[in-house]
Coordinates of C-alpha atoms and ligand atoms in Angstrom, one line a residue:
M1286 CA 1.6 -20.1 -9.1
P1287 CA -2.1 -20.0 -9.6
S1288 CA -3.5 -22.9 -11.5
T1289 CA -6.2 -22.3 -14.1
T1290 CA -8.9 -23.1 -11.5
E1291 CA -7.8 -20.3 -9.2
V1292 CA -8.7 -16.7 -9.7
L1293 CA -5.7 -14.7 -10.8
L1294 CA -5.8 -11.6 -8.6
L1295 CA -4.8 -8.7 -10.8
G1296 CA -7.0 -6.0 -9.1
P1297 CA -6.0 -3.4 -6.6
G1298 CA -5.5 -6.0 -3.9
P1299 CA -5.5 -8.6 -2.5
S1300 CA -2.7 -9.9 -4.7
P1301 CA -1.8 -13.6 -5.3
V1302 CA -0.3 -15.4 -2.3
S1303 CA 2.5 -18.0 -2.8
R1304 CA 2.1 -21.7 -1.8
D1305 CA 4.9 -21.2 0.8
T1306 CA 3.0 -18.4 2.5
L1307 CA -0.2 -20.4 2.5
A1308 CA 1.7 -23.3 4.0
A1309 CA 3.2 -21.0 6.6
M1310 CA -0.3 -20.0 7.7
S1311 CA -1.4 -23.5 8.3
Q1312 CA 1.5 -24.4 10.7
P1313 CA 0.4 -25.3 14.2
L1314 CA 0.1 -22.3 16.4
L1315 CA 2.5 -21.1 19.0
G1316 CA 1.5 -19.0 22.0
H1317 CA 1.7 -15.3 21.4
L1318 CA 4.3 -15.0 24.2
D1319 CA 6.1 -18.2 23.4
P1320 CA 9.9 -17.7 23.0
E1321 CA 9.9 -19.2 19.5
F1322 CA 7.1 -16.8 18.5
L1323 CA 9.0 -13.9 20.0
A1324 CA 11.9 -14.8 17.7
V1325 CA 9.5 -14.7 14.7
M1326 CA 8.4 -11.3 15.8
D1327 CA 12.0 -10.0 16.0
R1328 CA 12.7 -11.4 12.5
V1329 CA 9.6 -9.7 11.1
Q1330 CA 10.6 -6.4 12.6
T1331 CA 14.1 -6.6 11.3
D1332 CA 12.9 -7.3 7.8
L1333 CA 10.3 -4.5 7.9
R1334 CA 13.0 -2.0 9.0
R1335 CA 15.1 -3.0 6.0
L1336 CA 12.1 -2.7 3.6
F1337 CA 11.0 0.7 5.0
C1338 CA 14.7 1.8 5.0
T1339 CA 14.6 2.9 8.6
E1340 CA 16.3 2.3 11.9
N1341 CA 13.2 3.2 13.8
P1342 CA 12.9 0.8 16.8
F1343 CA 9.1 1.2 16.6
T1344 CA 8.5 -0.8 13.4
L1345 CA 5.9 -3.6 13.6
P1346 CA 2.8 -5.1 12.0
V1347 CA -0.4 -3.7 13.5
S1348 CA -3.3 -6.2 13.8
G1349 CA -5.7 -5.0 11.1
T1350 CA -5.6 -4.0 7.4
G1351 CA -4.0 -0.9 5.9
S1352 CA -6.7 1.3 7.2
A1353 CA -5.8 0.3 10.8
G1354 CA -2.2 1.5 9.9
M1355 CA -3.7 4.8 8.8
E1356 CA -5.7 5.0 12.0
I1357 CA -2.8 4.2 14.3
C1358 CA -0.7 7.0 12.7
L1359 CA -3.3 9.6 12.9
A1360 CA -5.0 8.7 16.2
N1361 CA -1.7 8.8 18.0
L1362 CA -0.2 11.9 16.3
V1363 CA -3.2 14.2 15.9
E1364 CA -4.6 16.2 18.9
P1365 CA -7.8 18.3 18.8
G1366 CA -7.2 21.7 17.2
D1367 CA -4.0 20.6 15.4
R1368 CA -3.5 22.1 12.0
V1369 CA -3.1 19.1 9.6
V1370 CA -2.2 19.5 5.9
I1371 CA -3.6 16.6 3.9
G1372 CA -2.7 16.0 0.3
I1373 CA -5.6 14.4 -1.6
H1374 CA -4.8 13.0 -5.1
G1375 CA -7.2 10.1 -4.8
V1376 CA -9.6 8.2 -2.6
F1377 CA -7.1 7.3 0.2
G1378 CA -6.1 10.9 0.9
G1379 CA -9.8 11.6 1.3
R1380 CA -10.0 8.8 3.9
M1381 CA -7.2 10.4 5.9
K1382 CA -9.1 13.7 5.8
N1383 CA -12.2 12.0 7.2
L1384 CA -10.1 10.4 10.0
V1385 CA -8.4 13.7 11.0
E1386 CA -11.8 15.4 11.2
R1387 CA -13.1 12.7 13.5
L1388 CA -10.0 13.3 15.7
G1389 CA -10.8 17.0 16.0
G1390 CA -7.9 18.2 13.8
E1391 CA -8.2 21.2 11.5
V1392 CA -7.8 20.0 8.0
V1393 CA -6.0 22.1 5.4
E1394 CA -6.6 20.3 2.1
V1395 CA -4.4 20.3 -1.0
T1396 CA -6.0 18.5 -3.8
A1397 CA -5.0 17.3 -7.3
P1398 CA -7.3 16.0 -10.0
F1399 CA -7.6 12.2 -10.0
G1400 CA -4.9 10.9 -12.2
E1401 CA -2.4 13.7 -11.4
P1402 CA 0.2 13.9 -8.7
L1403 CA 0.0 16.3 -5.8
D1404 CA 1.7 19.6 -6.6
A1405 CA 4.7 19.6 -4.2
D1406 CA 4.9 23.4 -4.3
A1407 CA 1.2 23.7 -3.3
M1408 CA 1.8 21.2 -0.4
I1409 CA 4.9 23.1 0.7
A1410 CA 3.0 26.5 0.6
A1411 CA 0.2 24.9 2.7
V1412 CA 2.7 23.5 5.2
R1413 CA 4.4 26.9 5.6
G1414 CA 1.0 28.8 5.6
G1415 CA 0.3 28.4 9.3
P1416 CA 1.3 26.6 12.5
T1417 CA 1.3 23.1 10.9
R1418 CA 1.6 20.2 13.3
L1419 CA 1.3 17.3 10.8
V1420 CA 1.3 16.7 7.0
A1421 CA -0.1 13.5 5.6
F1422 CA -0.4 12.1 2.0
V1423 CA -0.3 9.0 -0.1
H1424 CA 2.9 7.7 -1.8
A1425 CA 1.3 5.5 -4.4
E1426 CA -2.4 6.2 -5.0
T1427 CA -4.1 2.9 -5.7
S1428 CA -7.3 4.6 -6.8
T1429 CA -5.5 6.5 -9.6
G1430 CA -2.2 4.8 -10.3
V1431 CA 0.0 7.8 -9.5
L1432 CA 3.3 7.7 -7.6
I1433 CA 4.8 10.8 -6.0
D1434 CA 8.1 11.8 -4.6
P1435 CA 7.6 12.4 -0.9
A1436 CA 11.1 14.0 -0.3
P1437 CA 10.4 17.7 -0.9
I1438 CA 7.2 17.7 1.1
A1439 CA 8.7 15.8 4.0
A1440 CA 11.6 18.2 4.1
A1441 CA 9.2 21.2 4.2
A1442 CA 7.4 19.6 7.2
R1443 CA 10.7 19.1 9.0
E1444 CA 11.6 22.8 8.4
V1445 CA 8.6 24.0 10.3
G1446 CA 8.7 21.3 13.0
A1447 CA 5.7 19.4 11.6
L1448 CA 5.5 15.6 11.5
C1449 CA 5.1 13.8 8.1
V1450 CA 2.9 10.8 7.8
L1451 CA 3.0 8.7 4.6
D1452 CA 0.6 6.1 3.2
C1453 CA 2.8 3.3 1.8
V1454 CA 0.1 0.7 1.5
T1455 CA 0.6 0.0 -2.2
S1456 CA 4.2 1.1 -2.5
L1457 CA 5.9 -1.1 0.2
G1458 CA 7.5 -4.1 -1.4
G1459 CA 6.9 -2.8 -5.0
T1460 CA 9.1 0.2 -5.1
R1461 CA 11.7 1.9 -2.9
V1462 CA 10.3 3.4 0.3
D1463 CA 13.0 5.4 2.1
I1464 CA 11.6 6.5 5.4
D1465 CA 14.8 7.8 7.0
G1466 CA 16.2 9.2 3.8
W1467 CA 13.1 11.2 3.1
G1468 CA 12.7 12.2 6.8
V1469 CA 9.2 10.7 7.1
D1470 CA 8.0 10.4 10.8
A1471 CA 5.3 7.7 10.5
A1472 CA 4.3 5.4 7.7
F1473 CA 1.9 2.5 7.2
S1474 CA 1.4 -0.3 4.7
G1475 CA -0.8 -3.4 4.2
T1476 CA 0.1 -7.0 3.7
Q1477 CA -2.2 -7.8 0.7
K1478 CA -0.7 -5.5 -1.9
C1479 CA 3.0 -5.8 -2.9
L1480 CA 4.0 -8.1 0.0
S1481 CA 1.7 -10.8 -1.4
V1482 CA 0.4 -11.9 2.1
P1483 CA -3.3 -12.1 2.8
P1484 CA -5.1 -9.0 4.1
G1485 CA -4.9 -8.6 7.9
L1486 CA -1.8 -6.9 9.0
S1487 CA -0.5 -3.3 8.6
P1488 CA 3.3 -2.8 8.9
V1489 CA 3.9 0.6 10.5
T1490 CA 7.0 2.6 11.5
F1491 CA 7.3 5.6 13.9
S1492 CA 10.4 7.8 14.2
D1493 CA 11.7 8.9 17.6
R1494 CA 10.4 12.4 16.9
A1495 CA 6.9 10.9 16.4
L1496 CA 7.2 9.0 19.7
E1497 CA 8.3 12.1 21.5
R1498 CA 5.2 13.9 20.1
I1499 CA 3.0 11.2 21.5
A1500 CA 4.7 11.2 24.9
A1501 CA 4.0 15.0 25.1
R1502 CA 0.3 14.7 24.3
E1503 CA -2.0 16.5 26.7
R1504 CA -4.5 13.6 26.7
Q1505 CA -3.9 10.0 25.9
P1506 CA -5.1 8.9 22.4
S1507 CA -8.8 8.0 22.3
T1508 CA -7.9 4.5 20.9
W1509 CA -6.9 1.7 23.3
Y1510 CA -6.4 -1.0 20.7
L1511 CA -4.1 1.2 18.5
D1512 CA -2.3 3.0 21.3
V1513 CA 1.4 3.2 20.3
G1514 CA 2.5 3.2 23.9
L1515 CA 0.6 0.0 24.8
L1516 CA 1.8 -1.7 21.6
S1517 CA 5.4 -0.9 22.4
G1518 CA 5.0 -2.8 25.7
Y1519 CA 4.3 -6.0 23.7
W1520 CA 6.6 -5.6 20.7
G1521 CA 9.4 -3.9 22.7
D1522 CA 11.6 -5.4 25.4
E1523 CA 8.9 -5.7 28.1
R1524 CA 6.7 -8.3 26.2
V1525 CA 3.6 -7.5 28.2
Y1526 CA 0.3 -8.8 27.0
H1527 CA -1.8 -6.2 25.2
H1528 CA -3.9 -8.2 22.7
T1529 CA -3.5 -11.7 21.4
A1530 CA -1.4 -11.3 18.3
P1531 CA -2.8 -12.9 15.1
V1532 CA -0.1 -15.6 15.2
S1533 CA -0.9 -17.3 11.8
M1534 CA -0.9 -14.0 10.0
I1535 CA 2.5 -13.1 11.5
F1536 CA 3.8 -16.5 10.2
A1537 CA 2.4 -15.5 6.8
L1538 CA 4.1 -12.2 6.9
Q1539 CA 7.4 -13.7 8.0
S1540 CA 7.1 -16.0 4.9
G1541 CA 6.3 -13.2 2.5
L1542 CA 9.2 -11.1 3.9
Q1543 CA 11.6 -14.1 3.6
Q1544 CA 10.7 -14.5 -0.1
L1545 CA 11.2 -10.8 -0.7
H1546 CA 14.6 -11.0 1.1
E1547 CA 15.7 -14.0 -1.1
E1548 CA 14.7 -12.2 -4.3
G1549 CA 16.4 -9.0 -3.2
D1550 CA 14.6 -5.7 -2.8
E1551 CA 16.0 -4.0 -5.9
A1552 CA 15.3 -7.1 -8.1
R1553 CA 11.7 -7.1 -6.8
F1554 CA 11.3 -3.4 -7.7
E1555 CA 12.8 -3.9 -11.1
R1556 CA 10.5 -6.8 -11.7
H1557 CA 7.5 -4.6 -11.0
R1558 CA 8.8 -1.9 -13.4
H1559 CA 9.6 -4.5 -16.1
V1560 CA 6.1 -6.2 -16.1
A1561 CA 4.3 -2.9 -16.0
A1562 CA 6.2 -1.7 -19.1
A1563 CA 5.1 -4.9 -20.9
L1564 CA 1.5 -4.2 -19.9
Y1565 CA 1.6 -0.7 -21.2
R1566 CA 3.0 -1.9 -24.6
G1567 CA 0.3 -4.6 -24.9
L1568 CA -2.5 -2.3 -23.9
E1569 CA -1.5 0.3 -26.5
V1570 CA -1.7 -2.3 -29.3
L1571 CA -5.2 -3.2 -28.1
G1572 CA -6.1 0.5 -28.5
L1573 CA -6.1 1.2 -24.7
G1574 CA -4.2 4.1 -23.2
C1575 CA -3.3 4.7 -19.6
L1576 CA -5.0 7.4 -17.6
V1577 CA -1.7 8.6 -16.1
P1578 CA 1.1 10.0 -18.2
A1579 CA 4.2 7.8 -18.1
A1580 CA 6.3 10.0 -15.7
W1581 CA 3.7 9.8 -13.0
R1582 CA 2.7 6.1 -13.2
T1583 CA 3.2 3.7 -10.3
P1584 CA 4.2 0.3 -11.7
M1585 CA 2.1 -1.8 -9.4
L1586 CA -1.2 -0.4 -10.4
T1587 CA -2.2 0.7 -13.9
T1588 CA -5.4 2.7 -14.6
V1589 CA -6.5 1.8 -18.1
A1590 CA -8.5 4.7 -19.7
L1591 CA -11.6 3.2 -21.3
P1592 CA -12.7 4.5 -24.7
S1593 CA -15.7 6.8 -24.2
D1594 CA -17.8 4.7 -26.6
L1595 CA -17.2 1.5 -24.7
Q1596 CA -20.5 0.1 -23.5
N1597 CA -21.0 -1.8 -20.3
E1598 CA -17.5 -1.9 -18.8
A1599 CA -18.8 -3.7 -15.7
G1600 CA -20.2 -6.5 -17.9
L1601 CA -16.8 -6.9 -19.6
R1602 CA -15.0 -7.1 -16.3
A1603 CA -17.5 -9.7 -15.2
A1604 CA -16.7 -11.7 -18.3
I1605 CA -13.0 -11.4 -17.6
R1606 CA -13.7 -12.9 -14.2
S1607 CA -16.1 -15.6 -15.3
E1608 CA -14.5 -16.7 -18.6
H1609 CA -10.9 -16.0 -17.9
R1610 CA -10.8 -16.3 -14.1
I1611 CA -9.0 -13.0 -13.6
E1612 CA -10.0 -10.3 -11.2
I1613 CA -9.3 -6.7 -12.3
G1614 CA -10.7 -3.6 -10.6
G1615 CA -13.1 -1.0 -11.7
G1616 CA -12.7 2.8 -11.1
L1617 CA -13.3 4.4 -7.7
G1618 CA -15.0 7.8 -7.0
P1619 CA -14.9 10.1 -10.0
L1620 CA -13.2 7.4 -12.1
K1621 CA -16.0 4.9 -11.7
G1622 CA -17.0 3.6 -15.2
R1623 CA -14.0 5.5 -16.8
V1624 CA -11.1 3.2 -15.9
W1625 CA -10.1 -0.3 -15.2
R1626 CA -7.4 -0.9 -12.5
I1627 CA -4.9 -3.6 -13.2
G1628 CA -2.7 -4.5 -10.3
L1629 CA 0.6 -6.3 -10.9
M1630 CA 1.6 -6.6 -7.3
G1631 CA 4.0 -9.0 -5.5
H1632 CA 3.7 -12.5 -6.9
G1633 CA 1.2 -11.2 -9.5
A1634 CA 3.9 -9.1 -11.1
R1635 CA 5.1 -11.5 -13.7
E1636 CA 5.0 -11.8 -17.4
S1637 CA 2.5 -14.7 -17.4
S1638 CA 0.0 -12.3 -15.7
V1639 CA 0.5 -9.7 -18.4
T1640 CA -0.1 -12.3 -21.1
R1641 CA -3.2 -13.7 -19.5
V1642 CA -4.8 -10.3 -18.8
L1643 CA -4.0 -9.1 -22.3
V1644 CA -5.6 -12.2 -23.8
A1645 CA -8.6 -11.8 -21.6
I1646 CA -9.1 -8.1 -22.4
G1647 CA -8.5 -8.7 -26.1
E1648 CA -11.1 -11.5 -26.2
V1649 CA -13.8 -9.6 -24.4
L1650 CA -13.2 -6.5 -26.5
A1651 CA -13.4 -8.6 -29.7
G1652 CA -16.6 -10.2 -28.3
S1653 CA -18.1 -6.8 -27.9
G1654 CA -17.4 -6.1 -31.6
R1655 CA -14.2 -4.1 -31.4
D1656 CA -11.4 -4.8 -33.9
V1657 CA -8.4 -5.9 -31.8
D1658 CA -5.3 -7.9 -32.6
V1659 CA -4.4 -10.0 -29.6
A1660 CA -1.4 -11.7 -31.1
S1661 CA 0.2 -8.4 -31.9
A1662 CA -0.5 -7.1 -28.4
L1663 CA 1.2 -10.2 -26.9
A1664 CA 4.2 -9.8 -29.3
A1665 CA 4.5 -6.1 -28.2
A1666 CA 4.3 -7.0 -24.5
T1667 CA 6.8 -9.8 -24.6
G1668 CA 9.2 -8.4 -27.3
Ligands
PLP1389 C1 -5.6 -0.5 0.0 C2 -5.2 0.8 0.5 C3 -5.5 1.4 1.7 C4 -6.5 0.7 2.7 O1 -6.1 -0.6 3.1 P1 -7.1 -1.7 3.6 O2 -6.2 -2.8 3.7 O3 -8.1 -1.9 2.5 O4 -7.6 -1.2 4.8 C5 -5.1 2.6 2.1 N1 -4.3 3.3 1.2 C6 -3.9 2.8 0.0 C7 -3.0 3.6 -0.9 C8 -4.4 1.6 -0.4 O5 -4.0 1.1 -1.6

């Protein structure tokens, strides 16, 4: 794991990448239609289906980051004039709204204050409140640190014949994602969060219901690169050239998924919960609370509520980076200047990360004149 000269990535992503995965990326290339590479593609698809808990044949890594996954879902499933209910409980819900507007959809927005989960009843009322074609929202909001239960909202969508799209960028690989069990029709993730693979691929899955909706479109999707039908031609049985797959990134993803498989999905999720709980205990002793109440927190991303009298939070973060070689994130949108975001994702989710970040925070706080007891914080975290 990271030596002291590396930067320990404990922000909202990218997360630390293992030596094995870095080595996988530096293997000699194969052709993107080479039979050995096709076998790697099959393996990646099988592992992604297991992780998404789905049998969807259309499950694959899109070339592009998490936002490309968002775009493939919405650009293929939204038609002009569609009524689309968007849940916004952070920055990424807002990004989905912007995309749907560009696609000519009619957005019905349900919002929650940053730091609170979406209200399922309000979402369900909005879904039932008109001829809804699609509902989209974020499972784990990386901008706020809130995790929500998608099941009741997905069920309401199904009742009225609407499709449900879920942003699993931060959740996949860090907590259970149950696409078929929840009845979600399309979902997307990203490689650089809890999968601990560099940024560059977006695992996505589409249900048969979603594919039928695409087949029945009046006009083909306006995107060529992210056209689900064309991508099926390459990743499905036909193996026709569409675009040149990013071969080295797919090697990296195969490696990341292999490590996840060896650890075991449940063990991996438990590890994320365990280290997050240690972080909460240590922060409390340092006099720092969490923005989000315990019941709503997502373990992979903690928003630390900064004391209102804390001066120059950006300077303190810069000191954590330069003196301790640790990256943590600042607040986004309305939380700018009010929170720090600590990601314990994938390979970063370990006790040594918690210890290092508590020492770093404790020392910069002490340096700014606050009275903190770092040793007690470490004891609380590890005890
Ligand atoms: C990071 C993130 C995205 C965007 O992914 P990029 O890889 O930055 O394009 C979308 N949604 C959520 C919840 C995220 O955390």
